[in-house]
XYZ file of C-alpha atoms in Angstrom:
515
model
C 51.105 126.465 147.647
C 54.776 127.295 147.092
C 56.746 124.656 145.301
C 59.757 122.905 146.478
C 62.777 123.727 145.327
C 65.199 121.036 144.041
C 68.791 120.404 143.314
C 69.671 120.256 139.766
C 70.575 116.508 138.381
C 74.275 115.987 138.248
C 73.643 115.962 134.442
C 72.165 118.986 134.053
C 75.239 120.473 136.419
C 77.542 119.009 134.420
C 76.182 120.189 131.322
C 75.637 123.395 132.639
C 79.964 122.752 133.366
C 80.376 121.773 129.519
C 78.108 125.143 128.372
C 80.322 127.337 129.870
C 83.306 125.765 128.850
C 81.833 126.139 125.282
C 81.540 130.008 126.140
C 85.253 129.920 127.572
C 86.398 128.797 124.284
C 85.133 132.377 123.166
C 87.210 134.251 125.161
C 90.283 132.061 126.254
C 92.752 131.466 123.710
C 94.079 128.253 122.882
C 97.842 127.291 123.630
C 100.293 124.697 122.043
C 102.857 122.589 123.985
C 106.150 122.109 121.790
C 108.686 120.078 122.373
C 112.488 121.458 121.741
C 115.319 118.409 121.545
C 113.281 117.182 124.882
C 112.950 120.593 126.640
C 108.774 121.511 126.408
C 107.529 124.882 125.756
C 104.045 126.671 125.685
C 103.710 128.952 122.478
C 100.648 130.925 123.860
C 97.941 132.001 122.033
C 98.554 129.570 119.283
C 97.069 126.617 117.599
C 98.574 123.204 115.605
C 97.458 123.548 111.644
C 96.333 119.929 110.157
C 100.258 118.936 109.224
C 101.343 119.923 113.027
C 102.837 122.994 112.068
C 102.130 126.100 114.874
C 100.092 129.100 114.145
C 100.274 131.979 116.560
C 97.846 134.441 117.290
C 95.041 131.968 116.134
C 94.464 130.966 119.673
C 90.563 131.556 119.588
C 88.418 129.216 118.500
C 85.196 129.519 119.685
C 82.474 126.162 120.266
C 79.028 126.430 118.600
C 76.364 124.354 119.105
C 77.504 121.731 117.382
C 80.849 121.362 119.407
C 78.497 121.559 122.559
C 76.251 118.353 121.392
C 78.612 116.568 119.906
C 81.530 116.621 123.057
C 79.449 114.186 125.031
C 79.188 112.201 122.177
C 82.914 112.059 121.816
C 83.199 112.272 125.617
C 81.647 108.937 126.041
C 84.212 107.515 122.835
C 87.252 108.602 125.468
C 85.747 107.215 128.599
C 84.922 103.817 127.036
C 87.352 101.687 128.736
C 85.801 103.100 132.168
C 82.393 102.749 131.146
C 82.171 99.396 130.515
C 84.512 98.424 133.931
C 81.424 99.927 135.307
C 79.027 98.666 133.726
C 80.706 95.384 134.369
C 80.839 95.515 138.233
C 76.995 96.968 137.703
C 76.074 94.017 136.411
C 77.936 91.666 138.492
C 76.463 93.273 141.753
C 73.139 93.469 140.663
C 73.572 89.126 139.982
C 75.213 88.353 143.488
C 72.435 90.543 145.241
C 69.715 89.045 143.252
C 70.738 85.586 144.985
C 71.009 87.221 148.145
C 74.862 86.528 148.340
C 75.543 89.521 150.031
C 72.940 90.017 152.724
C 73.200 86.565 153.586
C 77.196 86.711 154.061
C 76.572 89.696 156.449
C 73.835 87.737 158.222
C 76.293 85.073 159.144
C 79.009 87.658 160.446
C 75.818 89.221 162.600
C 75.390 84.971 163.968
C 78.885 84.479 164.632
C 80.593 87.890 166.451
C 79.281 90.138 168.985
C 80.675 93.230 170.762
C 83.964 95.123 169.396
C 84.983 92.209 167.480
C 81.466 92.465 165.420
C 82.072 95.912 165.085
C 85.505 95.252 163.675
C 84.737 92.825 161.328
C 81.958 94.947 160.021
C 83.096 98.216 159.449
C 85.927 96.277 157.839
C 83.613 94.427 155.279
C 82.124 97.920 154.273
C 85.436 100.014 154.195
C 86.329 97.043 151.744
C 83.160 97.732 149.941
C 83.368 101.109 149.715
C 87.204 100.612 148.326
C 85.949 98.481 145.838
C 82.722 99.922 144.180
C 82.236 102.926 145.913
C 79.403 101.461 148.838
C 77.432 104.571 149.741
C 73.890 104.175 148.021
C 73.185 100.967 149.738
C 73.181 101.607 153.204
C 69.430 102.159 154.013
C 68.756 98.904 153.060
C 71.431 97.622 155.071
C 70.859 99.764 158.019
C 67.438 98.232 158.194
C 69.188 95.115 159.353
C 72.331 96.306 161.044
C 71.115 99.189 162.887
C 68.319 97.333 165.417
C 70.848 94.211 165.754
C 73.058 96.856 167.633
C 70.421 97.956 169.445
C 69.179 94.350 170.864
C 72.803 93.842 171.909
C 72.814 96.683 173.989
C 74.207 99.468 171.697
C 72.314 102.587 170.436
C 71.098 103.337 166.958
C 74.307 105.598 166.079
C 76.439 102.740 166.777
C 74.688 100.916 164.471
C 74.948 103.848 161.880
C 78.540 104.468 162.432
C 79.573 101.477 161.660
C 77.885 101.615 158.147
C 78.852 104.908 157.309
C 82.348 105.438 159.055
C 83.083 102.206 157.514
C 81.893 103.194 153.939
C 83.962 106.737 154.420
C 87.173 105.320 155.239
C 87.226 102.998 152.285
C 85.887 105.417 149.861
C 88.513 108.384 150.737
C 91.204 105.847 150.269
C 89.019 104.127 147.093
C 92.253 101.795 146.097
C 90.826 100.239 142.980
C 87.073 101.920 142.797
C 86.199 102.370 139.452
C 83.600 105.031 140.061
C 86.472 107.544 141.603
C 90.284 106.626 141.158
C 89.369 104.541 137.903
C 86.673 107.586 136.541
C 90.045 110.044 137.619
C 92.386 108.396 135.455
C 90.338 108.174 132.562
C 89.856 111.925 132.376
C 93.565 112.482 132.695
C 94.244 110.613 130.250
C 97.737 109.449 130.925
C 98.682 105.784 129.543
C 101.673 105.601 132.244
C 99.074 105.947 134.759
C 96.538 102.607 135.766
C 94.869 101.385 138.786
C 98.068 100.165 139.879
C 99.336 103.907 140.038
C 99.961 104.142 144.278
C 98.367 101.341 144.883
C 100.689 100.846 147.979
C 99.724 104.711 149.284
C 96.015 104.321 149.038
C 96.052 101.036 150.657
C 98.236 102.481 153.482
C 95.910 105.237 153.182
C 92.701 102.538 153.590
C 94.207 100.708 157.055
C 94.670 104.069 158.693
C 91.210 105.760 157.871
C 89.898 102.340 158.957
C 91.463 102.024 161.970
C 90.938 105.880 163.165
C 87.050 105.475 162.237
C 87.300 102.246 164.189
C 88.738 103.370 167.586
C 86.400 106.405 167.483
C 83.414 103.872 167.069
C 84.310 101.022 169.152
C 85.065 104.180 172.470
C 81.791 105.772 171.425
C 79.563 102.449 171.403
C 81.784 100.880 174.599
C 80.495 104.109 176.751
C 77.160 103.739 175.447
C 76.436 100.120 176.348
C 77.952 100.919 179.952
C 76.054 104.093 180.591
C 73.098 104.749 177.741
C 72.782 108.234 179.278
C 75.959 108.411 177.156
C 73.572 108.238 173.942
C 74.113 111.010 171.425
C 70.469 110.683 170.812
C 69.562 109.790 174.793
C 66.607 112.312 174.966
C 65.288 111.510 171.447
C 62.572 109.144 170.782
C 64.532 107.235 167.703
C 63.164 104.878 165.949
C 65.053 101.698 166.905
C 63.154 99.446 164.156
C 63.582 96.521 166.707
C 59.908 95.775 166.984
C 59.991 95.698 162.673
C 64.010 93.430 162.747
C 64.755 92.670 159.116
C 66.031 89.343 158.453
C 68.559 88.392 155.879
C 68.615 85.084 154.247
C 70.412 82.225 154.875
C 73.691 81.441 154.186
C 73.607 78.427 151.926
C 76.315 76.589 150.320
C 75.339 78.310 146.683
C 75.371 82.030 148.479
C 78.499 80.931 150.491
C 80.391 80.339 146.742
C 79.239 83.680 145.707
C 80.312 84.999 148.353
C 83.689 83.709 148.123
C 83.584 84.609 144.280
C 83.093 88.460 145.263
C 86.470 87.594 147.619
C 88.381 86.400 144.802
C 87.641 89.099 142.813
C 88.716 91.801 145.175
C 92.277 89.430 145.500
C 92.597 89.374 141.617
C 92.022 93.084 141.546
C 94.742 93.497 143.953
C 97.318 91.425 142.073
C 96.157 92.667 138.813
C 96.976 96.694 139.699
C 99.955 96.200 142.420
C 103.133 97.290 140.694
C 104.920 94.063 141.437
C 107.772 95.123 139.401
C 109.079 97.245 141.665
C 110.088 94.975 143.694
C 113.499 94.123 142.234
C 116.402 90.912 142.875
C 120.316 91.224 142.448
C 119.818 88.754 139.332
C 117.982 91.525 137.302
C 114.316 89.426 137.638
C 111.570 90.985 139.996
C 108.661 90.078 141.720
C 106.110 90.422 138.813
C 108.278 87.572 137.346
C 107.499 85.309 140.370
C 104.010 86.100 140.741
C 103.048 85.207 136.901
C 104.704 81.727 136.594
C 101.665 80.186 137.355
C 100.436 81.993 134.207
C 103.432 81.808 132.148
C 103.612 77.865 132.980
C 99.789 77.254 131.897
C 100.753 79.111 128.594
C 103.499 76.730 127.709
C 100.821 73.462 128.467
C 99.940 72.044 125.172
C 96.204 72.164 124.578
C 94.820 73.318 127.572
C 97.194 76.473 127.340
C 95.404 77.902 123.868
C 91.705 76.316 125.359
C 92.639 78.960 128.194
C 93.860 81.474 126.155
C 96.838 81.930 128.452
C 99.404 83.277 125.908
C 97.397 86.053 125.662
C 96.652 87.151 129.474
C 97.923 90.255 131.008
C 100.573 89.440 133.373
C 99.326 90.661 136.962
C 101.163 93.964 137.656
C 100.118 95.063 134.266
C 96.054 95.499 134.382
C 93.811 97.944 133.461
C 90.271 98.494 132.873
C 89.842 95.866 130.591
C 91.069 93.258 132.523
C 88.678 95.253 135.342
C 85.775 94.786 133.007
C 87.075 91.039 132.561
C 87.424 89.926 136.340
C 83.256 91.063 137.071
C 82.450 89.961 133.509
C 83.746 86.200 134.711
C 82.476 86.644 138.066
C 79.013 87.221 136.833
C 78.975 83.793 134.857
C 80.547 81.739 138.070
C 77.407 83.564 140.138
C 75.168 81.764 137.010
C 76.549 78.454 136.909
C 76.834 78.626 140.587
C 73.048 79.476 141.632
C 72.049 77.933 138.228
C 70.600 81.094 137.389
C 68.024 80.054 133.974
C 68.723 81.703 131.195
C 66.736 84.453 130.887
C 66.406 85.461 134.261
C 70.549 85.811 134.438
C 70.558 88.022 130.943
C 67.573 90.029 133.013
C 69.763 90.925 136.417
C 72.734 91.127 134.383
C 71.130 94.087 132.610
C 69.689 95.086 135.549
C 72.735 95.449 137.034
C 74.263 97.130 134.831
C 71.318 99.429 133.848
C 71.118 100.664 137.584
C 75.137 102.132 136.831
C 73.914 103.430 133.827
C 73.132 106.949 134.892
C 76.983 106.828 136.542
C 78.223 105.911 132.347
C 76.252 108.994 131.442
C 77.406 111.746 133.358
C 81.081 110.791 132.766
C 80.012 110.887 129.419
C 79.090 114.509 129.446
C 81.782 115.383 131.633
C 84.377 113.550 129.694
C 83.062 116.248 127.123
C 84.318 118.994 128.443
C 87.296 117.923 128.479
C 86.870 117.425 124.275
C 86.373 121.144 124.468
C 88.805 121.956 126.640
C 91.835 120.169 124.290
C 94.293 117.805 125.156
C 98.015 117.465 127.036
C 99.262 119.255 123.639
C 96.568 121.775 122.587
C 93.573 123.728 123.506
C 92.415 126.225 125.921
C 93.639 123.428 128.748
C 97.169 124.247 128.179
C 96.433 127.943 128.070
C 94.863 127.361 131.967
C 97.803 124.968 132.816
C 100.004 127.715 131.618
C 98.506 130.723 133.859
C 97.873 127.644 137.003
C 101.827 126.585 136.286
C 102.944 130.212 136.474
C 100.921 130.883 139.690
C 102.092 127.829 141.528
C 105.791 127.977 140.756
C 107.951 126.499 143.022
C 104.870 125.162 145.567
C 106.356 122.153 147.206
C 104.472 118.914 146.609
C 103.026 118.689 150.329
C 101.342 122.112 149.977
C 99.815 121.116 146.536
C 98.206 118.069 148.146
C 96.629 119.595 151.109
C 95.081 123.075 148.988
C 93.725 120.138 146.428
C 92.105 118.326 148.957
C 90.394 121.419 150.507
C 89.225 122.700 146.885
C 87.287 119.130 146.951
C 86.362 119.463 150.250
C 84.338 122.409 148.743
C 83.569 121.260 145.302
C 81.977 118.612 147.253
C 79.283 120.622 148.971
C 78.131 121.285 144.710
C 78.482 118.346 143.459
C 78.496 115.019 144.824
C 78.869 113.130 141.541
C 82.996 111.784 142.309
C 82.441 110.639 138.120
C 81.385 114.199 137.594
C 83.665 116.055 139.240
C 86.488 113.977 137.914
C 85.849 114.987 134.528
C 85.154 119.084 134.942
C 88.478 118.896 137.057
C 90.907 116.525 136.172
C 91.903 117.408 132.756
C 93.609 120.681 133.772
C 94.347 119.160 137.713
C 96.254 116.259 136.035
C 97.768 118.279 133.264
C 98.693 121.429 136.407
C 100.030 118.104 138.390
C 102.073 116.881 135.072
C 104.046 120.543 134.646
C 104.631 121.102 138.531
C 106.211 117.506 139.000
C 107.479 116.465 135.714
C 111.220 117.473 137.298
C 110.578 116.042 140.624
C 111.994 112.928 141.799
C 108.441 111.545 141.967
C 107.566 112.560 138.449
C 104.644 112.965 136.386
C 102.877 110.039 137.361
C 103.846 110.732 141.405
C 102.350 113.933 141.117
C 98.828 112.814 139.198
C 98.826 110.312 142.111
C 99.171 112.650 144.711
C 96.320 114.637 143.010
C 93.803 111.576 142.774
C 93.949 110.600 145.916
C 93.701 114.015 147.444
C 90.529 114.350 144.954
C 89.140 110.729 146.654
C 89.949 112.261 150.362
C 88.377 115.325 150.246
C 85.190 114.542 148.058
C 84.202 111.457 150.098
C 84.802 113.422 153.280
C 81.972 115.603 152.127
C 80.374 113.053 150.906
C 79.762 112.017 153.967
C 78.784 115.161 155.789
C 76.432 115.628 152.840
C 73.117 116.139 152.854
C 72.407 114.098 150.332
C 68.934 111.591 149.711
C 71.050 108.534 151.347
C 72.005 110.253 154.174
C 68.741 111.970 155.084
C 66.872 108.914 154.320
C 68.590 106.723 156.171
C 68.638 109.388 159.535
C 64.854 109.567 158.323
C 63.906 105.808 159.064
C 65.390 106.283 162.757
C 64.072 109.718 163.372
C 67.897 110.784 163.957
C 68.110 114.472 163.460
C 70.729 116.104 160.710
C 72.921 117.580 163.432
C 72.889 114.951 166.355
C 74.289 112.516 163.308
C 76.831 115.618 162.100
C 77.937 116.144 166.193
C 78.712 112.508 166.401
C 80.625 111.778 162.587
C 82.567 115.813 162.120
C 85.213 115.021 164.531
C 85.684 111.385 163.120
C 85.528 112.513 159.657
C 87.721 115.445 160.491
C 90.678 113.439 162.012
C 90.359 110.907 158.899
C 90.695 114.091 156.519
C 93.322 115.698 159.004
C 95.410 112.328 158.702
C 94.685 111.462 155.024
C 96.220 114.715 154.206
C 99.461 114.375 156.035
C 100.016 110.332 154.719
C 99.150 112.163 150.758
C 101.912 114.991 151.550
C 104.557 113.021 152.996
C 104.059 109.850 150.817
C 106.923 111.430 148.566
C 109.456 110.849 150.613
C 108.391 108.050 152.182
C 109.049 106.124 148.408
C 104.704 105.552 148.786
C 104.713 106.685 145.038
C-alpha cells in the first residue's frame, strides 16, 4: 500500500529556509553600511573588525554547524518581546474559553438578531477576531454551531460558512494589532521607530473596507438564497446541514457576560495603547496624546494610591509596545480568575494551557528569527549585500508599484507556506531593510515604507490563506460534505475584490497622509 505523502511542518520548512541561508553565507559576501557626515554608503564585499573599523575583501564568512544550531537559539533571544505577547494572549484565550465566555457571547448574538442584521453583527465579531489574534484555527468548532443556525433560518450551509471565513479574512488581511502577523513582522525588522501603532489608522481603514466588501457579497449571496434555494451554490449536493446534530453553546451568565466584556476592553486598550495620538497636534504646541493620558498622569500625582498603582511608571497610551501587549492579556487573564473564581490550580492549568497551545507559533519564529542572525543586521552581513543588489534593481520604483509586486510575491509565498510567523522572519529582514533604502528619502520615510510593506505582507498571505488548502479549511468543508471547488467558486471572487481593493488603499495611502 503506497504511503501518503505529507507536507513538511512549518519547522522543518523553515529550517530547511535557515540551512540554506547557512550555505548562502558560503558564497554571498558580506557588505557594510557606513555612514559619511549623515550620507550612508555600502562598502561591498566587506566586513566591520571587533573595534568597528572596515575590512574589504573579507566579505565571506561562511556558517558551520555551529552558526546553524545556535541562530535559533539566538533567534528566539531577538524575538522575545513577541514571544511572550503571544504567549500572553495564548494564555488569556485559552482562560476565557475554558469558562465558555466566548461561545456563550456568540450564543446570545445567535438569540437576539436574525436575517442581515445577524449576519452583520457576526461577520463583524470575527473580522474583529481575526484583527486581534489572528481567528482562523477555530472555526470548525464554531461552524458546528453557526453553520446549521443559518440553515434553520432559511439560509444554506455556505452562508453559514461565509460568514465565518469571509469574516475571519477581512480582519486578518487588515490584522491592525495581531500579534501573530503585523506584531511577528515588526519584530523581524527590527526597527525601534516602528510599533504596533505604526499605520494603525491605514490598517484600520484597511479593516472597515475588507469588512464591508466581504459583507455586501455575503448578505446578496444569502438574500437570493433564502428567496429562491435553487440559488444554492451547493443546490444539487447532499451537504451535510448538521441540523438534526445543532450544537448548543452555553449560557450567557452574568460571570461569562464580565468576561466577555473584559475581552472588549482589552481590544479598546489595545487600540489606545498603539494609535499614534500624537499626531494629532493644537495651535498651543500640546496634542492629543496629552489629552488622552490625564487620566493617567492625574492618578500618578494621587498620594498613595498613585505608587499602590504604579502609575508613575505606565506607558502613556500612544506609546505601547509588546510589553504593554503582553501586560493588557497578562491582567485580563487574572480579571477572568477573580471573575469566574477560577481555584487555584485549575487557573495556573488553562493558563498554561493556553499558552502551551501558542507554543508551536513561539517556536517557529524562533527558528525563523534565526535566519535572520545569519543573515546580519541593518549594518552588516550578507543582508546588506542582498539589499544592495534588490536597491540597485528597484531604483526609482514608485511606492504604489512596490506595494502591489509585494503583495503578489505573498500571494505566492503563501501557497508554500502558510505560517504568517514564518514567513515574516525568512522575508522581512531584507523586505524591511529593501523598504528602509527605497523610502528613506521619501516624504513617507523609513517607517512609511516598512508600513506599506507589512501590510501588503498581511493582504496577500491571508488572501491565500484563505484559498488554502489547508487542515482548517478542508476539515471544516469536510463536516458539511462541501466540495473544495464549490467553496473556492463561491469565496475567489470575494477574496479577489478584497485583495484587488486592499492593494489600491496600501498604494495610495501615501498620499492620502494614511502613514
Amino acid at each position: 500500500m503506497k504511503k501518503e505523502k505529507k507536507m513538511l511542518s512549518a519547522y522543518t520548512i523553515v529550517f530547511i529556509f535557515l540551512i540554506i541561508t547557512a550555505g548562502l553565507t558560503w558564497i554571498v559576501p558580506q557588505s557594510v553600511v557606513v555612514n559619511h557626515d549623515g550620507t550612508k554608503e555600502v562598502i561591498y564585499n566587506a566586513i566591520f573588525n571587533d573595534s568597528g573599523e572596515v575590512l574589504k575583501g573579507l566579505g565571506r564568512q561562511p556558517a558551520g554547524l555551529w552558526d546553524i544550531l545556535m541562530a535559533p537559539v539566538k533567534g528566539f533571544e531577538k524575538s522575545s518581546s513577541v514571544s511572550i505577547a503571544i504567549l500572553m494572549a495564548g494564555a488569556f484565550l485559552g482562560l476565557i474559553n475554558s469558562v465558555g465566555a466566548m461561545d456563550a457571547g456568540i450564543g446570545a448574538l445567535l438569540k437576539r438578531y436574525t436575517g442581515t442584521t445577524l449576519i452583520a453583527i457576526l461577520m463583524f465579531v470575527f473580522a474583529v477576531f481575526g484583527s486581534v489574534f489572528g481567528f482562523w484555527e477555530e472555526i470548525p468548532a464554531f461552524s458546528i454551531v453557526i453553520v446549521p443556525l443559518f440553515v434553520l433560518a432559511g439560509y444554506d450551509v455556505i452562508t453559514g460558512l461565509a460568514v465565518l471565513t469571509v469574516g475571519a479574512t477581512a480582519g486578518n488581511m487588515a490584522s491592525v494589532v495581531n500579534p501573530f502577523s503585523t506584531g511577528a513582522a515588526i519584530g523581524a525588522i527590527g526597527n525601534p521607530d516602528l510599533s504596533l501603532g505604526s499605520g494603525m489608522v491605514m490598517r484600520m481603514i484597511l479593516f472597515v473596507v475588507l469588512y464591508i466588501i466581504g459583507l455586501v457579497f455575503t448578505v446578496k449571496y444569502a438574500n437570493e438564497v433564502k428567496a429562491n434555494k435553487e440559488k444554492s451554490i451547493v443546490a444539487d449536493i447532499d451537504v451535510n446541514t448538521m441540523t438534526h446534530d445543532q450544537g448548543h453553546l452555553p449560557e450567557l451568565t452574568k460571570k461569562r457576560f464580565w468576561s466577555v466584556m473584559v475581552l472588549v476592553g482589552i481590544i479598546v486598550l489595545l487600540i489606545c495603547g498603539y494609535m499614534p495620538w500624537y499626531e494629532i497636534k493644537f495651535a498651543n504646541g500640546t496634542t492629543f496624546q496629552d489629552i488622552i493620558n490625564t487620566p493617567i498622569y492625574f492618578l500618578a500625582e494621587i498620594p498613595i494610591l498613585g505608587d499602590l498603582l504604579g502609575a508613575k511608571h505606565i506607558t502613556p497610551l500612544g506609546d505601547w509596545y509588546f510589553g504593554e501587549f503582553s501586560f493588557v492579556f497578562f491582567l485580563g487573564s487574572i480579571l477572568i480568575g477573580f471573575i469566574n473564581r477560577i481555584p487555584e490550580e485549575k487557573f495556573v492549568k488553562e493558563f498554561a494551557a493556553g499558552a502551551k497551545d501558542l507554543l508551536g507559533v513561539v517556536l517557529v519564529l524562533a527558528i525563523a528569527n534565526g535566519i535572520s542572525v545569519l543573515m546580519g543586521g541593518k549594518t552588516s552581513g550578507i543582508s546588506v549585500t542582498f539589499v544592495y543588489w534588490i536597491q540597485n534593481a528597484l531604483q526609482g520604483i514608485p511606492g504604489w508599484a512596490f506595494s502591489v509586486a509585494t503583495v503578489l510575491a505573498y500571494v505566492g509565498i503563501g501557497c508554500f507556506l502558510q505560517s504568517t510567523s514564518g514567513v515574516a522572519g525568512i522575508t522581512m529582514p531584507i523586505l524591511g531593510a529593501v523598504a528602509m533604502a527605497l523610502f528613506q528619502n521619501s516624504t513617507i520615510g523609513v517607517v512609511g515604507g516598512q508600513v506599506m510593506l507589512i501590510s501588503a505582507f498581511t493582504l496577500g498571505i491571508n488572501f491565500m490563506s484563505g484559498l488554502y488548502p489547508s487542515a482548517t479549511t478542508m476539515g471544516t468543508l469536510e463536516l458539511f460534505n462541501v466540495p473544495y471547488d464549490r467553496y473556492l467558486k463561491f469565496i475567489l471572487k470575494i477574496f479577489v475584490s478584497m485583495l484587488a481593493v486592499g492593494c489600491i488603499i496600501i498604494s495610495i495611502s501615501q498620499f492620502l497622509g494614511l502613514i
